[in-house]
Amino acid sequence: MPFRRGNDARRRWRLSAKLLIAASVATVLGFSAVCAGVMFDMRRGEEQLARRTLENLASGIEADISRNVELYDLSLRAVASNLEMPEIRGVSKELRQLILFDHAATAKHFGAIQVFDVKGNLTIDAASLDPQPENRSDEEYFAIQRDHPDTGLYVSRPMLHRGAYAIVLSRRITGEDGRFLGVVVGSIRFSYFHDLFGRLNLTPGDTITVLRNDRTIIMRTPFDLDVIGKNLAEQLDWRSENPKMGGAFSGKGPVDDTPRLYVRRSSSGGPLYVVVGKPLEAVFSLWRTEAIRIGAIMAFLVLFVLSATLVLAREIVRRADAEDKLEELATTDALTGLKNRRKFDAEIDREWRRAGRYGQPVALLMIDADHFKAYNDTYGHQAGDQVLVGIAICISDAVRRAGDCPARFGGEEFAVLLPNMTALEAFNLAETIRNKVQQWCEGELITTVSIGVASMRPLAGQQWSDLIEAADKALYAAKANGRNQSVLATVPKIALVA
């Protein structure tokens, strides 16, 4: 069955094209997913590396600040403790200075320690035996210690103190009976933070912010005096969890609109904590460059694979279409457009076998143009061809079922294969065809057709050639009886189907 194999081959070609496209698309999607996963992992790796780097930087800064604050606080504690001794009041100024400030921490960034009495008057100054009169009762660092006995070490807001911007550290002086005796005060100048931050190798856009526990900015680099002393608790868009202690936060910061990765470090119980920020642009710059490179390579490969796939698929489809056209040319009669004898033989063989398996009838019409040779000799071959085309049109118009096979059997003879059709149904269809031809030929083109009809259920030992022989004998009978008629096969040896 060559034609059935041809149909199967064409279906396989088209299926191959679809499978090729599907496989290419699946491959592209798979590699794209893997590539996207790798790039996202790289991005997370860059973020984690930057976070660890910022954590280390923040830890170093926080450790330095905490150590200096603690050293200075120890000096304040020592002064406050020594002032509680009754003996201190009877010694000379020189000896008192030696006792109070002998172990006091000294550095170029530390201000001289001062002592204020209960009214806020300056009584002792580490920088002078005879200090100038001062009263600091209205200062926050004095009022806090006076009004809140449990304050401990207090770090003030950034302020101008003794001619330089600084933060003031204070501790309460308490008597044995718990009475408030005054405040001991010291300061750390901004020059300490400038010097500390200046030793760091920061990239443009990096920020370091030192904050008090109430989220007041103590110092920030890049330095901006308008930002110093600002309380972030007053900003509704910068919540207290941005970032959490020991955590990280990505997004817009409280000072400018540059998106950064922020990392917070804080010593347990310390008055200050550190937040270090790095622009996300800088964090992901290397990753972005690599992602663009990989993305460009992947885009090129995707375009190449899809283009090659489309070209191959188009060639496969084109080959299948070419085979369709070749088969159509090989199985179609060029003049009438009906199936040719080769296709008819393949179809009748296939239908005969199927009818034998299912016990169904197969009908056949053998149609022949009456007096065609005389007509052809009289009017010429072109007129004869026109008659054959007209008969083919009448046959095609009458045969409507998809499984029926009208064909040009040879010369002026036609055949119509009718699967699963009884003899009576086939005879009625034959009459329809004959009447259509007769109506069409009325006028100048005068011709008719004779039709032989046969229908059989295949039995063991029978061949489809028996059906053709029966229909052909019925056709000869129609011609012998005067033409322009249909005759049902009545050969005794043929198993007819009524």
Coordinates of C-alpha atoms in Angstrom, one line a residue:
M1 CA 0.0 0.0 0.0
P2 CA 2.4 2.8 -1.2
F3 CA 0.0 5.7 -0.7
R4 CA -0.8 4.8 2.8
R5 CA 2.9 4.6 3.5
G6 CA 3.3 8.0 1.9
N7 CA 0.7 9.5 4.1
D8 CA 2.3 8.0 7.2
A9 CA 5.7 9.3 6.0
R10 CA 4.3 12.8 5.6
R11 CA 2.7 12.7 9.0
R12 CA 6.1 11.6 10.4
W13 CA 7.9 14.5 8.7
R14 CA 5.5 17.0 10.1
L15 CA 5.6 15.4 13.5
S16 CA 9.4 15.5 13.3
A17 CA 9.3 19.3 12.6
K18 CA 7.0 19.9 15.6
L19 CA 9.1 17.7 17.9
L20 CA 12.2 19.5 16.7
I21 CA 10.7 22.9 17.5
A22 CA 9.4 21.6 20.9
A23 CA 12.8 20.1 21.8
S24 CA 14.6 23.3 20.8
V25 CA 12.2 25.5 22.8
A26 CA 12.5 23.1 25.8
T27 CA 16.3 23.2 25.6
V28 CA 16.3 27.0 25.3
L29 CA 14.0 27.3 28.3
G30 CA 16.0 24.8 30.3
F31 CA 19.3 26.5 29.6
S32 CA 17.8 29.9 30.3
A33 CA 16.4 28.7 33.6
V34 CA 19.8 27.3 34.6
C35 CA 21.5 30.5 33.5
A36 CA 19.0 32.6 35.4
G37 CA 19.5 30.5 38.5
V38 CA 23.3 30.8 38.2
M39 CA 23.1 34.5 37.8
F40 CA 20.7 34.9 40.8
D41 CA 23.1 32.7 42.9
M42 CA 26.0 35.0 41.8
R43 CA 23.9 38.0 42.8
R44 CA 23.2 36.5 46.2
G45 CA 26.9 35.7 46.5
E46 CA 27.9 39.3 45.7
E47 CA 25.4 40.6 48.3
Q48 CA 26.6 38.2 51.0
L49 CA 30.2 39.1 50.3
A50 CA 29.4 42.8 50.5
R51 CA 27.4 42.2 53.7
R52 CA 30.3 40.4 55.3
T53 CA 32.7 43.1 54.2
L54 CA 30.5 45.8 55.7
E55 CA 30.0 43.8 58.9
N56 CA 33.7 43.6 59.3
L57 CA 34.1 47.3 58.7
A58 CA 31.3 48.2 61.0
S59 CA 32.7 45.8 63.7
G60 CA 36.1 47.5 63.5
I61 CA 34.6 51.0 63.7
E62 CA 32.3 50.0 66.5
A63 CA 35.1 48.4 68.5
D64 CA 37.3 51.5 68.2
I65 CA 34.5 53.8 69.3
S66 CA 33.4 51.6 72.1
R67 CA 36.9 51.2 73.4
N68 CA 37.5 55.0 73.5
V69 CA 34.1 55.7 75.1
E70 CA 34.7 53.0 77.7
L71 CA 38.2 54.4 78.5
Y72 CA 36.8 57.9 78.8
D73 CA 33.9 56.6 80.9
L74 CA 36.4 54.9 83.3
S75 CA 38.0 58.3 83.8
L76 CA 34.7 59.9 84.5
R77 CA 33.8 57.1 87.0
A78 CA 37.2 57.5 88.7
V79 CA 36.6 61.3 89.1
A80 CA 33.1 60.8 90.4
S81 CA 34.2 58.1 92.8
N82 CA 37.1 60.2 94.2
L83 CA 34.9 63.2 94.7
E84 CA 32.8 61.2 97.1
M85 CA 35.8 60.9 99.5
P86 CA 35.6 63.4 102.4
E87 CA 39.4 63.9 102.4
I88 CA 39.4 65.4 99.0
R89 CA 37.9 68.6 100.3
G90 CA 40.8 69.5 102.6
V91 CA 43.7 69.1 100.1
S92 CA 45.3 71.7 98.0
K93 CA 44.2 72.4 94.4
E94 CA 47.4 70.9 93.0
L95 CA 47.0 67.7 95.1
R96 CA 43.3 67.5 94.2
Q97 CA 44.1 67.7 90.5
L98 CA 46.7 65.0 90.9
I99 CA 44.3 62.7 92.8
L100 CA 41.3 63.3 90.5
F101 CA 42.9 63.3 87.1
D102 CA 46.1 61.2 87.6
H103 CA 44.5 58.2 85.8
A104 CA 42.2 60.1 83.5
A105 CA 42.4 59.1 79.9
T106 CA 44.2 61.7 77.7
A107 CA 44.2 62.0 74.0
K108 CA 44.3 64.8 71.5
H109 CA 40.6 64.2 70.7
F110 CA 39.4 64.1 74.3
G111 CA 38.3 67.3 76.0
A112 CA 39.4 68.1 79.6
I113 CA 37.2 66.7 82.3
Q114 CA 35.1 69.2 84.2
V115 CA 33.1 68.9 87.5
F116 CA 29.9 70.9 88.0
D117 CA 28.1 71.3 91.4
V118 CA 24.5 70.8 92.2
K119 CA 23.6 74.2 90.7
G120 CA 25.5 73.7 87.5
N121 CA 28.5 75.9 88.4
L122 CA 31.9 74.8 87.2
T123 CA 34.0 73.9 90.2
I124 CA 36.9 71.8 88.9
D125 CA 38.5 71.7 85.5
A126 CA 41.3 69.3 84.5
A127 CA 42.7 72.0 82.2
S128 CA 43.1 74.7 84.9
L129 CA 43.6 75.2 88.6
D130 CA 41.5 78.3 88.5
P131 CA 38.7 77.8 85.9
Q132 CA 36.6 80.6 84.6
P133 CA 33.1 80.8 86.1
E134 CA 30.6 78.7 84.0
N135 CA 27.1 77.5 84.6
R136 CA 25.7 74.6 82.7
S137 CA 22.5 73.9 84.6
D138 CA 20.5 74.5 81.4
E139 CA 22.4 71.9 79.4
E140 CA 20.8 68.6 78.6
Y141 CA 23.7 66.6 79.8
F142 CA 23.4 68.3 83.2
A143 CA 19.7 68.2 83.5
I144 CA 19.5 64.5 82.6
Q145 CA 21.9 63.5 85.4
R146 CA 20.2 65.7 87.9
D147 CA 16.6 64.6 87.2
H148 CA 17.2 60.9 86.4
P149 CA 19.5 59.2 89.0
D150 CA 19.7 55.9 87.0
T151 CA 20.9 57.4 83.8
G152 CA 24.5 56.2 84.1
L153 CA 26.7 57.3 81.3
Y154 CA 25.0 59.9 79.1
V155 CA 26.1 60.8 75.6
S156 CA 24.8 64.2 74.5
R157 CA 23.6 65.3 71.1
P158 CA 26.4 66.7 68.9
M159 CA 27.1 70.3 70.0
L160 CA 29.6 73.1 70.1
H161 CA 31.5 72.5 73.3
R162 CA 34.4 74.6 74.4
G163 CA 35.1 76.0 71.0
A164 CA 34.8 72.7 69.0
Y165 CA 32.1 70.4 67.8
A166 CA 31.9 67.4 70.1
I167 CA 29.7 64.9 72.0
V168 CA 29.6 65.4 75.7
L169 CA 29.8 62.4 78.1
S170 CA 28.5 62.9 81.6
R171 CA 28.1 61.0 84.9
R172 CA 26.2 61.8 88.0
I173 CA 28.0 62.4 91.3
T174 CA 26.0 60.9 94.1
G175 CA 26.6 61.2 97.8
E176 CA 26.6 58.3 100.3
D177 CA 23.0 59.2 101.2
G178 CA 22.0 59.2 97.5
R179 CA 21.9 63.0 97.2
F180 CA 22.8 64.7 94.0
L181 CA 26.2 66.3 94.3
G182 CA 26.8 67.4 90.8
V183 CA 28.0 66.1 87.4
V184 CA 31.3 65.1 86.0
V185 CA 31.6 65.9 82.3
G186 CA 34.0 65.1 79.4
S187 CA 33.9 65.4 75.6
I188 CA 35.0 63.6 72.5
R189 CA 35.7 66.0 69.6
F190 CA 34.5 65.4 66.0
S191 CA 38.2 65.3 65.1
Y192 CA 38.3 61.8 66.5
F193 CA 35.6 60.6 64.1
H194 CA 37.2 62.4 61.2
D195 CA 40.6 60.9 61.9
L196 CA 39.0 57.4 62.4
F197 CA 37.0 57.5 59.1
G198 CA 39.9 59.1 57.3
R199 CA 42.0 56.0 57.8
L200 CA 39.5 53.9 56.0
N201 CA 39.6 53.1 52.3
L202 CA 36.1 54.0 51.3
T203 CA 34.6 54.1 47.8
P204 CA 32.4 56.9 46.5
G205 CA 28.9 56.6 47.9
D206 CA 29.9 54.6 51.0
T207 CA 28.5 55.9 54.2
I208 CA 29.3 55.4 57.9
T209 CA 26.9 56.7 60.5
V210 CA 27.3 56.7 64.3
L211 CA 24.0 56.9 66.1
R212 CA 22.9 57.2 69.7
N213 CA 20.4 54.6 71.0
D214 CA 17.5 57.1 70.5
R215 CA 18.6 57.1 66.8
T216 CA 20.2 60.6 66.9
I217 CA 23.0 60.9 64.3
I218 CA 26.2 61.6 66.1
M219 CA 28.5 61.5 63.1
R220 CA 28.3 60.6 59.5
T221 CA 30.7 60.4 56.6
P222 CA 30.4 62.0 54.0
F223 CA 30.2 64.8 56.6
D224 CA 27.2 67.1 56.4
L225 CA 26.6 69.4 59.4
D226 CA 22.9 69.7 58.5
V227 CA 22.6 65.9 59.1
I228 CA 24.5 65.8 62.3
G229 CA 22.1 65.8 65.3
K230 CA 19.1 64.7 63.2
N231 CA 16.8 62.2 65.0
L232 CA 15.8 59.4 62.6
A233 CA 12.9 58.5 64.9
E234 CA 11.1 61.5 63.5
Q235 CA 11.2 60.1 60.0
L236 CA 8.2 58.0 59.3
D237 CA 9.7 56.4 56.2
W238 CA 12.8 55.1 58.1
R239 CA 11.4 52.7 60.7
S240 CA 13.4 51.4 63.7
E241 CA 13.8 48.1 62.1
N242 CA 15.7 49.6 59.2
P243 CA 18.1 47.9 59.8
K244 CA 17.7 45.7 62.9
M245 CA 20.5 45.3 65.3
G246 CA 23.1 43.0 63.8
G247 CA 21.1 42.8 60.6
A248 CA 21.1 44.3 57.1
F249 CA 18.7 46.4 55.0
S250 CA 18.6 47.2 51.3
G251 CA 16.8 50.3 50.0
K252 CA 16.7 54.0 50.2
G253 CA 18.4 55.5 53.3
P254 CA 17.3 58.2 55.7
V255 CA 19.5 61.0 54.4
D256 CA 19.4 60.7 50.6
D257 CA 17.6 58.7 47.9
T258 CA 20.6 56.5 46.9
P259 CA 19.7 52.8 47.3
R260 CA 22.2 51.1 49.6
L261 CA 23.0 48.0 51.5
Y262 CA 23.0 49.0 55.2
V263 CA 24.6 46.9 57.9
R264 CA 24.2 47.7 61.6
R265 CA 26.5 46.8 64.4
S266 CA 26.0 47.6 68.1
S267 CA 27.8 46.7 71.3
S268 CA 25.5 45.2 73.9
G269 CA 24.4 48.0 76.3
G270 CA 26.5 50.6 74.6
P271 CA 25.3 54.1 74.1
L272 CA 26.2 54.2 70.4
Y273 CA 25.9 52.0 67.4
V274 CA 27.3 52.0 63.9
V275 CA 25.5 51.7 60.5
V276 CA 27.6 51.2 57.4
G277 CA 26.1 51.6 53.9
K278 CA 27.3 50.8 50.4
P279 CA 25.4 51.8 47.2
L280 CA 23.7 48.8 45.6
E281 CA 25.1 50.0 42.3
A282 CA 28.6 49.4 43.6
V283 CA 27.6 46.1 45.4
F284 CA 26.3 44.6 42.1
S285 CA 28.6 46.3 39.6
L286 CA 30.8 43.3 39.0
W287 CA 27.7 41.0 39.0
R288 CA 25.9 43.3 36.5
T289 CA 28.9 43.2 34.2
E290 CA 29.1 39.5 34.3
A291 CA 25.3 39.1 34.0
I292 CA 25.3 41.3 30.9
R293 CA 28.2 39.2 29.4
I294 CA 26.5 35.9 30.1
G295 CA 23.1 37.3 29.0
A296 CA 24.5 38.5 25.7
I297 CA 26.1 35.1 25.1
M298 CA 22.8 33.3 26.0
A299 CA 20.8 35.6 23.8
F300 CA 23.1 34.9 20.9
L301 CA 22.9 31.1 21.5
V302 CA 19.1 31.3 21.9
L303 CA 18.7 33.2 18.7
F304 CA 21.1 30.9 16.9
V305 CA 19.3 27.7 18.2
L306 CA 15.8 29.1 17.4
S307 CA 16.9 30.4 14.0
A308 CA 18.5 27.0 13.1
T309 CA 15.5 25.2 14.4
L310 CA 13.1 27.3 12.3
V311 CA 15.2 26.8 9.2
L312 CA 15.3 23.1 9.7
A313 CA 11.6 22.9 10.6
R314 CA 10.8 25.0 7.5
E315 CA 12.9 22.7 5.3
I316 CA 11.1 19.7 6.8
V317 CA 7.7 21.2 6.1
R318 CA 8.8 22.2 2.7
R319 CA 9.9 18.7 2.0
A320 CA 6.6 17.3 3.3
D321 CA 4.7 19.8 1.1
A322 CA 6.8 18.8 -1.9
E323 CA 6.0 15.2 -1.2
D324 CA 2.3 16.0 -1.0
K325 CA 2.5 17.7 -4.3
L326 CA 4.4 14.9 -5.8
E327 CA 1.9 12.4 -4.5
E328 CA -1.0 14.5 -5.7
L329 CA 0.6 14.6 -9.1
A330 CA 1.2 10.8 -8.9
T331 CA -2.3 10.0 -7.8
T332 CA -4.5 12.5 -9.7
D333 CA -5.7 12.4 -13.2
A334 CA -4.4 15.6 -14.9
L335 CA -7.4 16.2 -17.1
T336 CA -10.4 15.5 -14.8
G337 CA -8.9 16.1 -11.4
L338 CA -10.2 12.7 -10.1
K339 CA -8.0 10.0 -8.7
N340 CA -6.0 8.0 -11.3
R341 CA -5.9 4.3 -11.8
R342 CA -2.9 3.8 -9.5
K343 CA -4.6 5.6 -6.6
F344 CA -7.8 3.7 -7.3
D345 CA -6.1 0.3 -7.1
A346 CA -4.5 1.2 -3.8
E347 CA -7.8 2.5 -2.3
I348 CA -9.8 -0.6 -3.5
D349 CA -7.2 -2.9 -2.0
R350 CA -7.3 -1.1 1.3
E351 CA -11.1 -0.9 1.5
W352 CA -11.5 -4.5 0.4
R353 CA -9.3 -5.7 3.3
R354 CA -11.1 -3.5 5.8
A355 CA -14.5 -4.7 4.6
G356 CA -13.3 -8.3 5.0
R357 CA -12.2 -7.6 8.6
Y358 CA -15.5 -6.0 9.6
G359 CA -17.9 -7.9 7.3
Q360 CA -19.1 -4.7 5.5
P361 CA -20.2 -4.4 1.9
V362 CA -18.1 -2.7 -0.8
A363 CA -19.9 -1.2 -3.8
L364 CA -18.4 -0.2 -7.2
L365 CA -19.7 1.9 -10.1
M366 CA -18.1 1.4 -13.5
I367 CA -19.1 4.4 -15.7
D368 CA -18.4 4.7 -19.4
A369 CA -19.2 7.6 -21.8
D370 CA -21.6 6.5 -24.6
H371 CA -20.5 6.9 -28.3
F372 CA -17.4 8.7 -27.1
K373 CA -15.1 7.5 -29.9
A374 CA -17.6 8.8 -32.6
Y375 CA -18.0 12.1 -30.7
N376 CA -14.3 12.5 -30.4
D377 CA -13.7 11.8 -34.1
T378 CA -16.5 14.2 -35.1
Y379 CA -15.6 17.2 -32.8
G380 CA -12.0 16.6 -32.0
H381 CA -10.0 15.7 -29.0
Q382 CA -10.4 19.1 -27.2
A383 CA -14.2 18.7 -27.3
G384 CA -13.8 15.1 -26.2
D385 CA -11.7 16.2 -23.2
Q386 CA -14.4 18.8 -22.4
V387 CA -16.9 16.0 -22.2
L388 CA -14.7 13.9 -19.9
V389 CA -14.2 16.9 -17.6
G390 CA -18.0 17.5 -17.5
I391 CA -18.6 13.9 -16.6
A392 CA -16.0 14.1 -13.8
I393 CA -17.7 17.2 -12.4
C394 CA -21.1 15.4 -12.4
I395 CA -19.5 12.4 -10.6
S396 CA -17.8 14.7 -8.0
D397 CA -21.1 16.6 -7.5
A398 CA -23.0 13.4 -6.8
V399 CA -20.4 11.6 -4.6
R400 CA -20.4 13.4 -1.2
R401 CA -19.0 11.0 1.3
A402 CA -15.4 11.5 2.5
G403 CA -14.5 7.8 2.2
D404 CA -15.8 7.4 -1.4
C405 CA -13.2 7.3 -4.2
P406 CA -14.2 8.6 -7.7
A407 CA -11.4 7.9 -10.2
R408 CA -10.7 7.9 -13.9
F409 CA -10.3 4.2 -14.7
G410 CA -8.9 4.7 -18.2
G411 CA -9.8 6.5 -21.5
E412 CA -13.5 7.5 -21.3
E413 CA -14.2 5.0 -18.4
F414 CA -14.7 6.1 -14.8
A415 CA -15.0 4.1 -11.5
V416 CA -16.5 5.1 -8.1
L417 CA -15.5 3.0 -5.1
L418 CA -18.2 3.2 -2.4
P419 CA -17.2 1.5 1.0
N420 CA -19.9 0.2 3.2
M421 CA -22.7 0.7 0.7
T422 CA -25.4 -1.8 -0.4
A423 CA -26.3 -2.6 -4.0
L424 CA -29.6 -0.6 -3.8
E425 CA -27.9 2.5 -2.4
A426 CA -25.1 2.2 -5.0
F427 CA -27.7 1.8 -7.8
N428 CA -29.6 5.0 -6.6
L429 CA -26.3 6.9 -6.6
A430 CA -25.5 5.6 -10.2
E431 CA -28.9 6.9 -11.4
T432 CA -28.2 10.3 -9.8
I433 CA -24.9 10.5 -11.7
R434 CA -26.4 9.4 -15.0
N435 CA -29.2 12.0 -14.7
K436 CA -26.7 14.7 -13.9
V437 CA -24.7 13.8 -17.0
Q438 CA -27.8 13.7 -19.2
Q439 CA -28.9 17.1 -18.0
W440 CA -25.5 18.6 -18.4
C441 CA -25.1 17.2 -22.0
E442 CA -28.4 18.6 -23.3
G443 CA -27.6 21.0 -26.1
E444 CA -24.6 20.9 -28.4
L445 CA -22.6 18.4 -26.4
I446 CA -24.8 15.3 -26.8
T447 CA -23.5 12.3 -24.8
T448 CA -24.7 10.0 -22.0
V449 CA -23.1 7.5 -19.7
S450 CA -23.8 3.8 -19.0
I451 CA -23.1 2.5 -15.5
G452 CA -22.5 -0.9 -14.1
V453 CA -23.2 -1.4 -10.4
A454 CA -21.9 -4.2 -8.1
S455 CA -21.8 -4.6 -4.3
M456 CA -20.2 -7.4 -2.3
R457 CA -19.2 -8.5 1.1
P458 CA -15.7 -10.0 0.8
L459 CA -15.6 -13.8 1.5
A460 CA -12.6 -16.1 2.0
G461 CA -10.9 -16.8 -1.4
Q462 CA -12.4 -13.7 -3.1
Q463 CA -10.3 -10.8 -4.5
W464 CA -11.3 -7.2 -5.2
S465 CA -10.7 -8.0 -8.8
D466 CA -14.0 -10.0 -8.6
L467 CA -15.9 -6.8 -7.7
I468 CA -14.4 -5.0 -10.7
E469 CA -15.2 -7.9 -13.0
A470 CA -18.9 -7.9 -11.7
A471 CA -19.3 -4.2 -12.2
D472 CA -17.6 -4.3 -15.6
K473 CA -20.0 -7.1 -16.8
A474 CA -22.9 -5.0 -15.6
L475 CA -21.5 -2.1 -17.6
Y476 CA -21.4 -4.1 -20.7
A477 CA -24.9 -5.2 -20.1
A478 CA -26.0 -1.6 -19.8
K479 CA -24.4 -0.8 -23.2
A480 CA -25.9 -3.9 -24.8
N481 CA -29.3 -2.9 -23.6
G482 CA -29.2 0.5 -25.4
R483 CA -26.8 2.7 -23.2
N484 CA -27.8 5.6 -21.0
Q485 CA -28.8 3.4 -18.2
S486 CA -27.6 1.7 -14.9
V487 CA -27.5 -2.0 -14.5
L488 CA -27.0 -3.9 -11.3
A489 CA -24.6 -6.9 -11.5
T490 CA -26.5 -10.3 -11.5
V491 CA -23.6 -12.8 -12.1
P492 CA -24.5 -15.9 -10.0
K493 CA -21.0 -16.5 -8.8
I494 CA -20.7 -13.1 -7.2
A495 CA -22.1 -12.6 -3.7
L496 CA -24.3 -9.7 -4.3
V497 CA -25.5 -7.4 -1.4
A498 CA -29.1 -6.3 -1.6

